PDB file of C-alpha atoms and ligand atoms in Angstrom:
ATOM      1  CA  UNK A 291     -11.963  -9.384  19.835  1.00 46.00           C
ATOM      2  CA  UNK A 292     -11.899  -8.701  23.567  1.00 48.00           C
ATOM      3  CA  UNK A 293     -11.817  -5.095  24.794  1.00 48.00           C
ATOM      4  CA  UNK A 294      -8.502  -5.843  26.486  1.00 54.00           C
ATOM      5  CA  UNK A 295      -6.790  -6.488  23.144  1.00 75.00           C
ATOM      6  CA  UNK A 296      -4.864  -3.317  22.324  1.00 87.00           C
ATOM      7  CA  UNK A 297      -5.203  -1.864  18.828  1.00 96.00           C
ATOM      8  CA  UNK A 298      -2.154  -2.441  16.626  1.00 98.00           C
ATOM      9  CA  UNK A 299      -0.113   0.729  16.055  1.00 98.00           C
ATOM     10  CA  UNK A 300       0.488   1.384  12.365  1.00 98.00           C
ATOM     11  CA  UNK A 301       2.026   4.069  10.159  1.00 99.00           C
ATOM     12  CA  UNK A 302       0.681   4.158   6.590  1.00 99.00           C
ATOM     13  CA  UNK A 303       3.127   5.192   3.854  1.00 99.00           C
ATOM     14  CA  UNK A 304       1.204   5.911   0.688  1.00 99.00           C
ATOM     15  CA  UNK A 305       0.830   7.490  -2.769  1.00 98.00           C
ATOM     16  CA  UNK A 306      -2.963   7.924  -3.054  1.00 98.00           C
ATOM     17  CA  UNK A 307      -4.096   6.576  -5.750  1.00 97.00           C
ATOM     18  CA  UNK A 308      -7.630   5.283  -5.540  1.00 98.00           C
ATOM     19  CA  UNK A 309      -6.582   1.902  -4.140  1.00 98.00           C
ATOM     20  CA  UNK A 310      -4.431   3.606  -1.507  1.00 98.00           C
ATOM     21  CA  UNK A 311      -7.472   5.685  -0.551  1.00 98.00           C
ATOM     22  CA  UNK A 312      -9.594   2.566  -0.065  1.00 98.00           C
ATOM     23  CA  UNK A 313      -6.834   1.053   2.083  1.00 99.00           C
ATOM     24  CA  UNK A 314      -6.673   4.176   4.254  1.00 99.00           C
ATOM     25  CA  UNK A 315     -10.484   4.164   4.626  1.00 98.00           C
ATOM     26  CA  UNK A 316     -10.409   0.485   5.638  1.00 98.00           C
ATOM     27  CA  UNK A 317      -7.813   1.266   8.307  1.00 98.00           C
ATOM     28  CA  UNK A 318      -9.673   4.308   9.638  1.00 98.00           C
ATOM     29  CA  UNK A 319     -12.894   2.283   9.781  1.00 98.00           C
ATOM     30  CA  UNK A 320     -11.221  -0.212  12.130  1.00 98.00           C
ATOM     31  CA  UNK A 321     -10.201   1.799  15.228  1.00 98.00           C
ATOM     32  CA  UNK A 322     -10.702  -1.126  17.608  1.00 98.00           C
ATOM     33  CA  UNK A 323      -7.987  -3.084  15.814  1.00 98.00           C
ATOM     34  CA  UNK A 324      -5.795  -0.377  14.256  1.00 98.00           C
ATOM     35  CA  UNK A 325      -4.324   2.735  15.849  1.00 98.00           C
ATOM     36  CA  UNK A 326      -3.254   4.790  12.815  1.00 98.00           C
ATOM     37  CA  UNK A 327      -0.464   6.915  14.289  1.00 98.00           C
ATOM     38  CA  UNK A 328       0.116   8.876  11.098  1.00 98.00           C
ATOM     39  CA  UNK A 329       0.085   8.862   7.312  1.00 99.00           C
ATOM     40  CA  UNK A 330       3.155   9.691   5.204  1.00 99.00           C
ATOM     41  CA  UNK A 331       2.883  10.554   1.520  1.00 99.00           C
ATOM     42  CA  UNK A 332       5.508   9.523  -1.036  1.00 98.00           C
ATOM     43  CA  UNK A 333       5.966  10.385  -4.718  1.00 98.00           C
ATOM     44  CA  UNK A 334       4.559   7.611  -6.871  1.00 98.00           C
ATOM     45  CA  UNK A 335       1.181   7.424  -8.550  1.00 98.00           C
ATOM     46  CA  UNK A 336       1.332  11.177  -8.994  1.00 98.00           C
ATOM     47  CA  UNK A 337       3.531  13.926  -7.526  1.00 98.00           C
ATOM     48  CA  UNK A 338       4.278  14.091  -3.816  1.00 98.00           C
ATOM     49  CA  UNK A 339       2.314  17.323  -3.508  1.00 98.00           C
ATOM     50  CA  UNK A 340      -0.763  15.769  -5.108  1.00 98.00           C
ATOM     51  CA  UNK A 341      -0.430  12.496  -3.194  1.00 98.00           C
ATOM     52  CA  UNK A 342      -0.204  14.422   0.085  1.00 98.00           C
ATOM     53  CA  UNK A 343      -3.258  16.501  -0.840  1.00 98.00           C
ATOM     54  CA  UNK A 344      -5.139  13.311  -1.703  1.00 98.00           C
ATOM     55  CA  UNK A 345      -4.265  11.805   1.680  1.00 98.00           C
ATOM     56  CA  UNK A 346      -5.779  14.873   3.350  1.00 98.00           C
ATOM     57  CA  UNK A 347      -8.910  14.492   1.222  1.00 98.00           C
ATOM     58  CA  UNK A 348      -9.252  10.881   2.360  1.00 98.00           C
ATOM     59  CA  UNK A 349      -8.915  11.519   6.112  1.00 98.00           C
ATOM     60  CA  UNK A 350     -11.543  14.271   5.776  1.00 98.00           C
ATOM     61  CA  UNK A 351     -13.831  11.895   3.871  1.00 98.00           C
ATOM     62  CA  UNK A 352     -13.467   9.479   6.816  1.00 98.00           C
ATOM     63  CA  UNK A 353     -14.172  12.256   9.326  1.00 98.00           C
ATOM     64  CA  UNK A 354     -10.680  11.758  10.780  1.00 98.00           C
ATOM     65  CA  UNK A 355      -8.926  15.064  10.207  1.00 98.00           C
ATOM     66  CA  UNK A 356      -7.186  14.368  13.553  1.00 98.00           C
ATOM     67  CA  UNK A 357      -4.840  11.906  11.826  1.00 98.00           C
ATOM     68  CA  UNK A 358      -1.506  13.673  11.147  1.00 98.00           C
ATOM     69  CA  UNK A 359      -0.427  13.601   7.487  1.00 99.00           C
ATOM     70  CA  UNK A 360       3.182  14.224   6.469  1.00 99.00           C
ATOM     71  CA  UNK A 361       4.874  14.776   3.134  1.00 98.00           C
ATOM     72  CA  UNK A 362       7.858  12.489   2.594  1.00 98.00           C
ATOM     73  CA  UNK A 363      10.140  12.027  -0.401  1.00 98.00           C
ATOM     74  CA  UNK A 364       9.525  14.066  -3.520  1.00 98.00           C
ATOM     75  CA  UNK A 365      11.402  11.576  -5.768  1.00 98.00           C
ATOM     76  CA  UNK A 366      13.036   8.142  -5.733  1.00 98.00           C
ATOM     77  CA  UNK A 367      16.553   7.715  -4.298  1.00 98.00           C
ATOM     78  CA  UNK A 368      18.385   7.405  -7.631  1.00 98.00           C
ATOM     79  CA  UNK A 369      16.010   7.123 -10.570  1.00 97.00           C
ATOM     80  CA  UNK A 370      13.767   9.766 -12.123  1.00 97.00           C
ATOM     81  CA  UNK A 371      10.184   9.692 -10.858  1.00 97.00           C
ATOM     82  CA  UNK A 372       7.766   7.645 -12.965  1.00 97.00           C
ATOM     83  CA  UNK A 373       4.095   8.380 -12.273  1.00 97.00           C
ATOM     84  CA  UNK A 374       0.804   6.680 -13.224  1.00 94.00           C
ATOM     85  CA  UNK A 375      -1.712   9.334 -14.271  1.00 95.00           C
ATOM     86  CA  UNK A 376      -2.740   6.928 -17.046  1.00 93.00           C
ATOM     87  CA  UNK A 377      -4.290   4.752 -14.326  1.00 92.00           C
ATOM     88  CA  UNK A 378      -5.258   7.166 -11.568  1.00 94.00           C
ATOM     89  CA  UNK A 379      -6.058  10.331 -13.557  1.00 94.00           C
ATOM     90  CA  UNK A 380      -4.401  13.748 -13.415  1.00 95.00           C
ATOM     91  CA  UNK A 381      -5.215  14.281  -9.710  1.00 96.00           C
ATOM     92  CA  UNK A 382      -4.306  10.729  -8.758  1.00 97.00           C
ATOM     93  CA  UNK A 383      -7.744  10.417  -7.152  1.00 97.00           C
ATOM     94  CA  UNK A 384     -10.038  10.972 -10.135  1.00 96.00           C
ATOM     95  CA  UNK A 385     -13.565   9.571  -9.871  1.00 96.00           C
ATOM     96  CA  UNK A 386     -15.281  11.166  -6.868  1.00 97.00           C
ATOM     97  CA  UNK A 387     -15.583  14.935  -6.553  1.00 95.00           C
ATOM     98  CA  UNK A 388     -13.924  15.317  -3.144  1.00 97.00           C
ATOM     99  CA  UNK A 389     -13.576  18.853  -1.763  1.00 96.00           C
ATOM    100  CA  UNK A 390     -10.173  20.492  -1.489  1.00 98.00           C
ATOM    101  CA  UNK A 391      -8.953  19.700   2.048  1.00 98.00           C
ATOM    102  CA  UNK A 392      -8.883  22.337   4.778  1.00 98.00           C
ATOM    103  CA  UNK A 393      -6.685  20.164   7.000  1.00 98.00           C
ATOM    104  CA  UNK A 394      -3.022  21.147   6.797  1.00 98.00           C
ATOM    105  CA  UNK A 395      -0.001  18.914   6.330  1.00 98.00           C
ATOM    106  CA  UNK A 396       2.324  18.532   9.288  1.00 98.00           C
ATOM    107  CA  UNK A 397       5.465  20.653   8.958  1.00 98.00           C
ATOM    108  CA  UNK A 398       7.850  17.816   9.795  1.00 98.00           C
ATOM    109  CA  UNK A 399       9.295  15.771   6.916  1.00 98.00           C
ATOM    110  CA  UNK A 400       7.710  12.347   6.669  1.00 99.00           C
ATOM    111  CA  UNK A 401      11.027  10.504   6.912  1.00 99.00           C
ATOM    112  CA  UNK A 402      11.836  12.329  10.164  1.00 99.00           C
ATOM    113  CA  UNK A 403       8.360  11.472  11.458  1.00 99.00           C
ATOM    114  CA  UNK A 404       8.913   7.772  10.775  1.00 99.00           C
ATOM    115  CA  UNK A 405      12.310   7.788  12.534  1.00 99.00           C
ATOM    116  CA  UNK A 406      11.164   9.816  15.537  1.00 99.00           C
ATOM    117  CA  UNK A 407       7.978   7.810  16.018  1.00 99.00           C
ATOM    118  CA  UNK A 408       9.810   4.483  15.950  1.00 98.00           C
ATOM    119  CA  UNK A 409      12.350   5.790  18.481  1.00 98.00           C
ATOM    120  CA  UNK A 410       9.636   7.222  20.725  1.00 98.00           C
ATOM    121  CA  UNK A 411       7.523   4.048  20.972  1.00 98.00           C
ATOM    122  CA  UNK A 412       8.477   0.737  22.555  1.00 98.00           C
ATOM    123  CA  UNK A 413      10.458  -1.470  20.189  1.00 98.00           C
ATOM    124  CA  UNK A 414       8.413  -3.967  18.219  1.00 98.00           C
ATOM    125  CA  UNK A 415       5.088  -2.152  18.615  1.00 98.00           C
ATOM    126  CA  UNK A 416       4.697  -0.337  15.270  1.00 98.00           C
ATOM    127  CA  UNK A 417       3.843  -1.919  11.914  1.00 98.00           C
ATOM    128  CA  UNK A 418       4.717   0.027   8.762  1.00 99.00           C
ATOM    129  CA  UNK A 419       1.997  -0.432   6.119  1.00 99.00           C
ATOM    130  CA  UNK A 420       3.464   0.645   2.769  1.00 99.00           C
ATOM    131  CA  UNK A 421       1.218   1.251  -0.216  1.00 99.00           C
ATOM    132  CA  UNK A 422       3.622   2.950  -2.639  1.00 99.00           C
ATOM    133  CA  UNK A 423       7.311   3.147  -3.549  1.00 99.00           C
ATOM    134  CA  UNK A 424       9.536   2.413  -0.548  1.00 99.00           C
ATOM    135  CA  UNK A 425      11.572   5.633  -0.730  1.00 99.00           C
ATOM    136  CA  UNK A 426      10.545   6.992   2.702  1.00 99.00           C
ATOM    137  CA  UNK A 427      11.181   3.698   4.467  1.00 99.00           C
ATOM    138  CA  UNK A 428      14.599   3.246   2.861  1.00 99.00           C
ATOM    139  CA  UNK A 429      15.672   6.813   3.694  1.00 99.00           C
ATOM    140  CA  UNK A 430      14.511   6.346   7.289  1.00 99.00           C
ATOM    141  CA  UNK A 431      16.572   3.137   7.542  1.00 99.00           C
ATOM    142  CA  UNK A 432      19.620   4.873   6.043  1.00 98.00           C
ATOM    143  CA  UNK A 433      19.264   7.966   8.237  1.00 98.00           C
ATOM    144  CA  UNK A 434      18.691   5.968  11.436  1.00 98.00           C
ATOM    145  CA  UNK A 435      19.717   2.290  11.119  1.00 98.00           C
ATOM    146  CA  UNK A 436      18.830   1.852  14.787  1.00 98.00           C
ATOM    147  CA  UNK A 437      15.136   1.869  13.859  1.00 98.00           C
ATOM    148  CA  UNK A 438      15.386  -1.474  12.006  1.00 98.00           C
ATOM    149  CA  UNK A 439      15.115  -3.744  15.079  1.00 98.00           C
ATOM    150  CA  UNK A 440      12.378  -1.481  16.465  1.00 98.00           C
ATOM    151  CA  UNK A 441       9.984  -2.076  13.550  1.00 99.00           C
ATOM    152  CA  UNK A 442       7.493  -4.823  14.381  1.00 98.00           C
ATOM    153  CA  UNK A 443       6.827  -5.628  10.704  1.00 98.00           C
ATOM    154  CA  UNK A 444       6.645  -4.026   7.279  1.00 99.00           C
ATOM    155  CA  UNK A 445       3.500  -5.090   5.414  1.00 99.00           C
ATOM    156  CA  UNK A 446       3.896  -3.871   1.841  1.00 99.00           C
ATOM    157  CA  UNK A 447       2.055  -3.907  -1.421  1.00 99.00           C
ATOM    158  CA  UNK A 448       4.589  -4.509  -4.144  1.00 99.00           C
ATOM    159  CA  UNK A 449       6.309  -6.964  -6.417  1.00 98.00           C
ATOM    160  CA  UNK A 450       5.129  -9.885  -8.475  1.00 98.00           C
ATOM    161  CA  UNK A 451       6.580 -13.121  -9.782  1.00 98.00           C
ATOM    162  CA  UNK A 452       4.186 -15.676 -11.264  1.00 98.00           C
ATOM    163  CA  UNK A 453       2.023 -12.773 -12.478  1.00 97.00           C
ATOM    164  CA  UNK A 454       4.950 -10.812 -13.949  1.00 97.00           C
ATOM    165  CA  UNK A 455       4.850  -7.027 -13.773  1.00 98.00           C
ATOM    166  CA  UNK A 456       2.301  -4.263 -14.404  1.00 97.00           C
ATOM    167  CA  UNK A 457       4.492  -1.322 -15.425  1.00 97.00           C
ATOM    168  CA  UNK A 458       6.987  -3.450 -17.380  1.00 98.00           C
ATOM    169  CA  UNK A 459       6.682  -7.112 -18.340  1.00 98.00           C
ATOM    170  CA  UNK A 460       8.565  -8.053 -15.155  1.00 98.00           C
ATOM    171  CA  UNK A 461       8.268  -5.177 -12.650  1.00 98.00           C
ATOM    172  CA  UNK A 462       5.420  -4.012 -10.427  1.00 98.00           C
ATOM    173  CA  UNK A 463       4.962  -0.228 -10.184  1.00 98.00           C
ATOM    174  CA  UNK A 464       5.868   0.405  -6.503  1.00 98.00           C
ATOM    175  CA  UNK A 465       9.142  -1.480  -6.845  1.00 99.00           C
ATOM    176  CA  UNK A 466       9.893  -0.176 -10.348  1.00 98.00           C
ATOM    177  CA  UNK A 467       9.589   3.477  -9.271  1.00 98.00           C
ATOM    178  CA  UNK A 468      12.274   3.043  -6.603  1.00 99.00           C
ATOM    179  CA  UNK A 469      14.082  -0.302  -6.893  1.00 98.00           C
ATOM    180  CA  UNK A 470      17.014   0.967  -4.818  1.00 98.00           C
ATOM    181  CA  UNK A 471      14.689   1.767  -1.934  1.00 99.00           C
ATOM    182  CA  UNK A 472      13.089  -1.655  -2.220  1.00 99.00           C
ATOM    183  CA  UNK A 473      16.572  -3.224  -2.146  1.00 99.00           C
ATOM    184  CA  UNK A 474      17.470  -1.334   1.051  1.00 99.00           C
ATOM    185  CA  UNK A 475      14.218  -2.403   2.721  1.00 99.00           C
ATOM    186  CA  UNK A 476      14.410  -6.068   1.686  1.00 98.00           C
ATOM    187  CA  UNK A 477      18.019  -6.294   2.944  1.00 98.00           C
ATOM    188  CA  UNK A 478      17.211  -4.536   6.253  1.00 98.00           C
ATOM    189  CA  UNK A 479      16.452  -7.643   8.289  1.00 98.00           C
ATOM    190  CA  UNK A 480      13.067  -6.205   9.269  1.00 98.00           C
ATOM    191  CA  UNK A 481      10.235  -8.801   9.156  1.00 98.00           C
ATOM    192  CA  UNK A 482       8.440  -8.183   5.847  1.00 99.00           C
ATOM    193  CA  UNK A 483       5.135  -9.426   4.495  1.00 99.00           C
ATOM    194  CA  UNK A 484       4.639  -8.721   0.784  1.00 99.00           C
ATOM    195  CA  UNK A 485       1.288  -8.489  -1.016  1.00 99.00           C
ATOM    196  CA  UNK A 486       2.401  -8.927  -4.643  1.00 99.00           C
ATOM    197  CA  UNK A 487       0.483  -8.900  -7.914  1.00 98.00           C
ATOM    198  CA  UNK A 488       0.245 -12.698  -7.622  1.00 98.00           C
ATOM    199  CA  UNK A 489      -2.186 -12.050  -4.754  1.00 98.00           C
ATOM    200  CA  UNK A 490      -3.808  -8.776  -5.762  1.00 98.00           C
ATOM    201  CA  UNK A 491      -4.663 -10.021  -9.238  1.00 98.00           C
ATOM    202  CA  UNK A 492      -6.995 -12.535  -7.566  1.00 98.00           C
ATOM    203  CA  UNK A 493      -8.733  -9.820  -5.520  1.00 98.00           C
ATOM    204  CA  UNK A 494     -10.986  -8.401  -8.239  1.00 98.00           C
ATOM    205  CA  UNK A 495     -13.561  -5.622  -7.867  1.00 98.00           C
ATOM    206  CA  UNK A 496     -16.298  -7.314  -9.882  1.00 98.00           C
ATOM    207  CA  UNK A 497     -19.470  -5.365 -10.786  1.00 97.00           C
ATOM    208  CA  UNK A 498     -21.383  -7.190  -8.034  1.00 98.00           C
ATOM    209  CA  UNK A 499     -18.789  -6.282  -5.411  1.00 98.00           C
ATOM    210  CA  UNK A 500     -18.745  -2.647  -6.542  1.00 98.00           C
ATOM    211  CA  UNK A 501     -22.548  -2.533  -6.440  1.00 98.00           C
ATOM    212  CA  UNK A 502     -22.558  -3.851  -2.856  1.00 98.00           C
ATOM    213  CA  UNK A 503     -20.158  -1.047  -1.891  1.00 98.00           C
ATOM    214  CA  UNK A 504     -22.348   1.548  -3.590  1.00 98.00           C
ATOM    215  CA  UNK A 505     -25.434   0.081  -1.883  1.00 98.00           C
ATOM    216  CA  UNK A 506     -23.935   0.865   1.546  1.00 98.00           C
ATOM    217  CA  UNK A 507     -25.494   4.284   0.985  1.00 98.00           C
ATOM    218  CA  UNK A 508     -22.990   6.437   2.867  1.00 98.00           C
ATOM    219  CA  UNK A 509     -20.457   9.005   1.600  1.00 98.00           C
ATOM    220  CA  UNK A 510     -17.555   6.580   1.908  1.00 98.00           C
ATOM    221  CA  UNK A 511     -19.309   3.873  -0.092  1.00 98.00           C
ATOM    222  CA  UNK A 512     -20.272   6.311  -2.832  1.00 98.00           C
ATOM    223  CA  UNK A 513     -16.736   7.720  -3.001  1.00 98.00           C
ATOM    224  CA  UNK A 514     -15.104   4.274  -3.120  1.00 98.00           C
ATOM    225  CA  UNK A 515     -17.518   3.192  -5.865  1.00 98.00           C
ATOM    226  CA  UNK A 516     -16.629   6.310  -7.866  1.00 98.00           C
ATOM    227  CA  UNK A 517     -12.887   5.825  -7.234  1.00 98.00           C
ATOM    228  CA  UNK A 518     -12.778   2.191  -8.312  1.00 97.00           C
ATOM    229  CA  UNK A 519     -15.158   2.738 -11.212  1.00 96.00           C
ATOM    230  CA  UNK A 520     -12.630   5.272 -12.521  1.00 95.00           C
ATOM    231  CA  UNK A 521      -9.358   3.433 -11.860  1.00 94.00           C
ATOM    232  CA  UNK A 522     -10.649   0.078 -13.150  1.00 93.00           C
ATOM    233  CA  UNK A 523     -10.773   1.318 -16.769  1.00 93.00           C
ATOM    234  CA  UNK A 524      -7.073   0.791 -17.363  1.00 91.00           C
ATOM    235  CA  UNK A 525      -6.918  -2.716 -15.912  1.00 92.00           C
ATOM    236  CA  UNK A 526     -10.165  -3.893 -17.518  1.00 92.00           C
ATOM    237  CA  UNK A 527      -8.925  -2.869 -20.958  1.00 91.00           C
ATOM    238  CA  UNK A 528      -5.482  -4.377 -20.314  1.00 90.00           C
ATOM    239  CA  UNK A 529      -6.416  -7.682 -18.684  1.00 91.00           C
ATOM    240  CA  UNK A 530      -9.965  -8.168 -19.905  1.00 89.00           C
ATOM    241  CA  UNK A 531     -10.829  -9.625 -16.511  1.00 89.00           C
ATOM    242  CA  UNK A 532     -14.267  -9.285 -14.865  1.00 91.00           C
ATOM    243  CA  UNK A 533     -13.091  -6.699 -12.379  1.00 95.00           C
ATOM    244  CA  UNK A 534      -9.884  -4.783 -11.698  1.00 97.00           C
ATOM    245  CA  UNK A 535      -7.324  -5.929  -9.104  1.00 98.00           C
ATOM    246  CA  UNK A 536      -7.580  -4.105  -5.764  1.00 98.00           C
ATOM    247  CA  UNK A 537      -3.987  -3.820  -4.592  1.00 98.00           C
ATOM    248  CA  UNK A 538      -3.335  -1.668  -1.517  1.00 98.00           C
ATOM    249  CA  UNK A 539      -6.310  -2.628   0.697  1.00 99.00           C
ATOM    250  CA  UNK A 540      -4.804  -6.147   0.824  1.00 99.00           C
ATOM    251  CA  UNK A 541      -2.113  -4.700   3.113  1.00 99.00           C
ATOM    252  CA  UNK A 542      -4.635  -3.416   5.659  1.00 99.00           C
ATOM    253  CA  UNK A 543      -6.844  -6.495   5.329  1.00 98.00           C
ATOM    254  CA  UNK A 544      -3.784  -8.660   6.103  1.00 98.00           C
ATOM    255  CA  UNK A 545      -3.054  -6.692   9.288  1.00 98.00           C
ATOM    256  CA  UNK A 546      -6.732  -6.951  10.274  1.00 98.00           C
ATOM    257  CA  UNK A 547      -7.357 -10.600   9.316  1.00 98.00           C
ATOM    258  CA  UNK A 548      -4.169 -12.439   8.253  1.00 98.00           C
ATOM    259  CA  UNK A 549      -6.158 -15.650   8.114  1.00 98.00           C
ATOM    260  CA  UNK A 550      -7.681 -14.407   4.853  1.00 98.00           C
ATOM    261  CA  UNK A 551      -4.342 -14.957   3.120  1.00 98.00           C
ATOM    262  CA  UNK A 552      -1.769 -17.687   2.505  1.00 98.00           C
ATOM    263  CA  UNK A 553       1.943 -17.093   2.084  1.00 97.00           C
ATOM    264  CA  UNK A 554       5.365 -18.682   2.139  1.00 98.00           C
ATOM    265  CA  UNK A 555       8.620 -17.443   3.715  1.00 98.00           C
ATOM    266  CA  UNK A 556      11.079 -17.074   0.857  1.00 98.00           C
ATOM    267  CA  UNK A 557      13.923 -14.959  -0.473  1.00 98.00           C
ATOM    268  CA  UNK A 558      13.028 -11.976  -2.643  1.00 99.00           C
ATOM    269  CA  UNK A 559      15.821  -9.987  -4.266  1.00 98.00           C
ATOM    270  CA  UNK A 560      15.423  -6.801  -6.314  1.00 98.00           C
ATOM    271  CA  UNK A 561      16.906  -6.166  -9.768  1.00 98.00           C
ATOM    272  CA  UNK A 562      18.614  -2.754  -9.556  1.00 98.00           C
ATOM    273  CA  UNK A 563      21.060  -2.941 -12.490  1.00 98.00           C
ATOM    274  CA  UNK A 564      19.574  -4.199 -15.750  1.00 98.00           C
ATOM    275  CA  UNK A 565      17.296  -1.728 -17.551  1.00 97.00           C
ATOM    276  CA  UNK A 566      15.597  -4.755 -19.123  1.00 98.00           C
ATOM    277  CA  UNK A 567      14.465  -6.167 -15.765  1.00 98.00           C
ATOM    278  CA  UNK A 568      14.775  -3.094 -13.523  1.00 98.00           C
ATOM    279  CA  UNK A 569      12.592  -3.419 -10.421  1.00 98.00           C
ATOM    280  CA  UNK A 570      11.868  -7.114 -10.870  1.00 98.00           C
ATOM    281  CA  UNK A 571      11.224  -8.955  -7.596  1.00 98.00           C
ATOM    282  CA  UNK A 572      13.187 -12.176  -8.090  1.00 98.00           C
ATOM    283  CA  UNK A 573      11.149 -14.439  -5.823  1.00 98.00           C
ATOM    284  CA  UNK A 574      12.904 -17.697  -4.977  1.00 98.00           C
ATOM    285  CA  UNK A 575       9.540 -19.398  -4.388  1.00 98.00           C
ATOM    286  CA  UNK A 576      10.970 -22.902  -4.832  1.00 97.00           C
ATOM    287  CA  UNK A 577      14.067 -22.314  -2.673  1.00 97.00           C
ATOM    288  CA  UNK A 578      16.629 -23.047  -5.379  1.00 98.00           C
ATOM    289  CA  UNK A 579      19.175 -20.326  -4.513  1.00 98.00           C
ATOM    290  CA  UNK A 580      19.892 -20.876  -0.842  1.00 96.00           C
ATOM    291  CA  UNK A 581      19.547 -17.105  -0.304  1.00 98.00           C
ATOM    292  CA  UNK A 582      18.336 -16.151   3.168  1.00 98.00           C
ATOM    293  CA  UNK A 583      14.582 -15.920   3.502  1.00 98.00           C
ATOM    294  CA  UNK A 584      13.561 -12.276   4.010  1.00 98.00           C
ATOM    295  CA  UNK A 585       9.877 -12.069   2.987  1.00 98.00           C
ATOM    296  CA  UNK A 586       6.568 -13.709   3.786  1.00 98.00           C
ATOM    297  CA  UNK A 587       5.251 -13.766   0.235  1.00 98.00           C
ATOM    298  CA  UNK A 588       1.443 -13.800   0.030  1.00 98.00           C
ATOM    299  CA  UNK A 589       0.364 -15.749  -3.053  1.00 98.00           C
ATOM    300  CA  UNK A 590      -3.369 -16.272  -2.482  1.00 98.00           C
ATOM    301  CA  UNK A 591      -6.316 -14.972  -0.506  1.00 98.00           C
ATOM    302  CA  UNK A 592     -10.037 -15.341   0.207  1.00 98.00           C
ATOM    303  CA  UNK A 593     -11.466 -12.703  -2.148  1.00 98.00           C
ATOM    304  CA  UNK A 594     -15.053 -13.090  -0.899  1.00 98.00           C
ATOM    305  CA  UNK A 595     -13.890 -12.754   2.700  1.00 98.00           C
ATOM    306  CA  UNK A 596     -11.802  -9.704   1.740  1.00 98.00           C
ATOM    307  CA  UNK A 597     -14.727  -7.864   0.109  1.00 98.00           C
ATOM    308  CA  UNK A 598     -17.050  -8.848   2.958  1.00 98.00           C
ATOM    309  CA  UNK A 599     -14.572  -7.261   5.416  1.00 98.00           C
ATOM    310  CA  UNK A 600     -14.067  -4.177   3.227  1.00 98.00           C
ATOM    311  CA  UNK A 601     -17.792  -3.585   2.674  1.00 98.00           C
ATOM    312  CA  UNK A 602     -18.679  -4.127   6.334  1.00 98.00           C
ATOM    313  CA  UNK A 603     -15.975  -1.696   7.471  1.00 98.00           C
ATOM    314  CA  UNK A 604     -16.774   0.999   4.899  1.00 98.00           C
ATOM    315  CA  UNK A 605     -20.345   0.949   6.246  1.00 98.00           C
ATOM    316  CA  UNK A 606     -18.977   2.160   9.588  1.00 98.00           C
ATOM    317  CA  UNK A 607     -17.725   5.421   8.055  1.00 98.00           C
ATOM    318  CA  UNK A 608     -19.706   8.640   7.473  1.00 98.00           C
TER     319      UNK A 608
HETATM  320  O1  RIB B 956       1.179  -1.833  -8.700  1.00 61.93           O
HETATM  321  C1  RIB B 956       0.131  -1.392  -7.869  1.00 61.93           C
HETATM  322  C2  RIB B 956       0.624  -0.352  -6.926  1.00 61.93           C
HETATM  323  O2  RIB B 956       1.077   0.776  -7.658  1.00 61.93           O
HETATM  324  C3  RIB B 956      -0.484   0.179  -5.996  1.00 61.93           C
HETATM  325  O3  RIB B 956       0.093   0.572  -4.779  1.00 61.93           O
HETATM  326  C4  RIB B 956      -1.004   1.373  -6.744  1.00 61.93           C
HETATM  327  O4  RIB B 956      -1.561   2.357  -5.870  1.00 61.93           O
HETATM  328  C5  RIB B 956       0.260   1.904  -7.357  1.00 61.93           C
HETATM  329  O5  RIB B 956       0.921   2.696  -6.364  1.00 61.93           O
HETATM  330 CA1   CA B 957      -0.281   2.827  -3.971  1.00 61.93          CA
END
């Protein structure tokens, strides 16, 4: 990439979670391509307070305590918060023994940060990379609808169709936690690229791939190995696959190298009424409804190319 190519401005909205942490590390290891303006925590995998603390731990692990971290929404818009300690552990970042952060959270609310940053930068220059429930993004769009045309793209991890769900038989966790927020975002008219379970369940952290990350020999590689070796337990026992899916880093990898992935522009609509199918992403993959197309839906990717990118970038960190 030529030196004259400006780095893409991104805001990361996240609920760290081990896979979120790996995504954040991948972004921070790629400063020539990605200008991480800020990180906003949202309630999801664990509580907002814990997710925000984990985000601070991760920027310190990357040696980037200059990145501003904000706390956003403490709960979903309508529904009670559902968390995932059964996957991520009590801290949400179990596995490595990362020190308590000394970096402080920004005082501003994360939703206000998103709105103000989008209004302060030229329209169409900021990509929102969302790794958790979409509560912050939806509240920002409701508080300041004028930001919608200013967002270059939302690249989100969430949803699933051919693969079904992972928190219920039909719903993926990020959408299930706040289906109303997902509905607001998917109806916003903002360009959206979705990395659903259909994709992430083909991006598996096999033992060989984890060993190559550990063999990097730096702090980041050791921490990522410890993170994924912890969080994989749940998926390995559930799916019996040879490696656990690595969800959130697909978002950052897509922004870095979209050519690693294939997708289709389709309509995706969120179930917000039925308790049976709450949070289901009804993906009209075959175009049978005539509903307007609102999502680039990533269904497949180059897993070897993804892990080669991830491992090479992690090696750039401390
Ligand atoms: O369903 C996977 C998603 O839920 C990932 O973002 C993971 O971190 C959890 O938030
Ligand atoms: Ca997440």
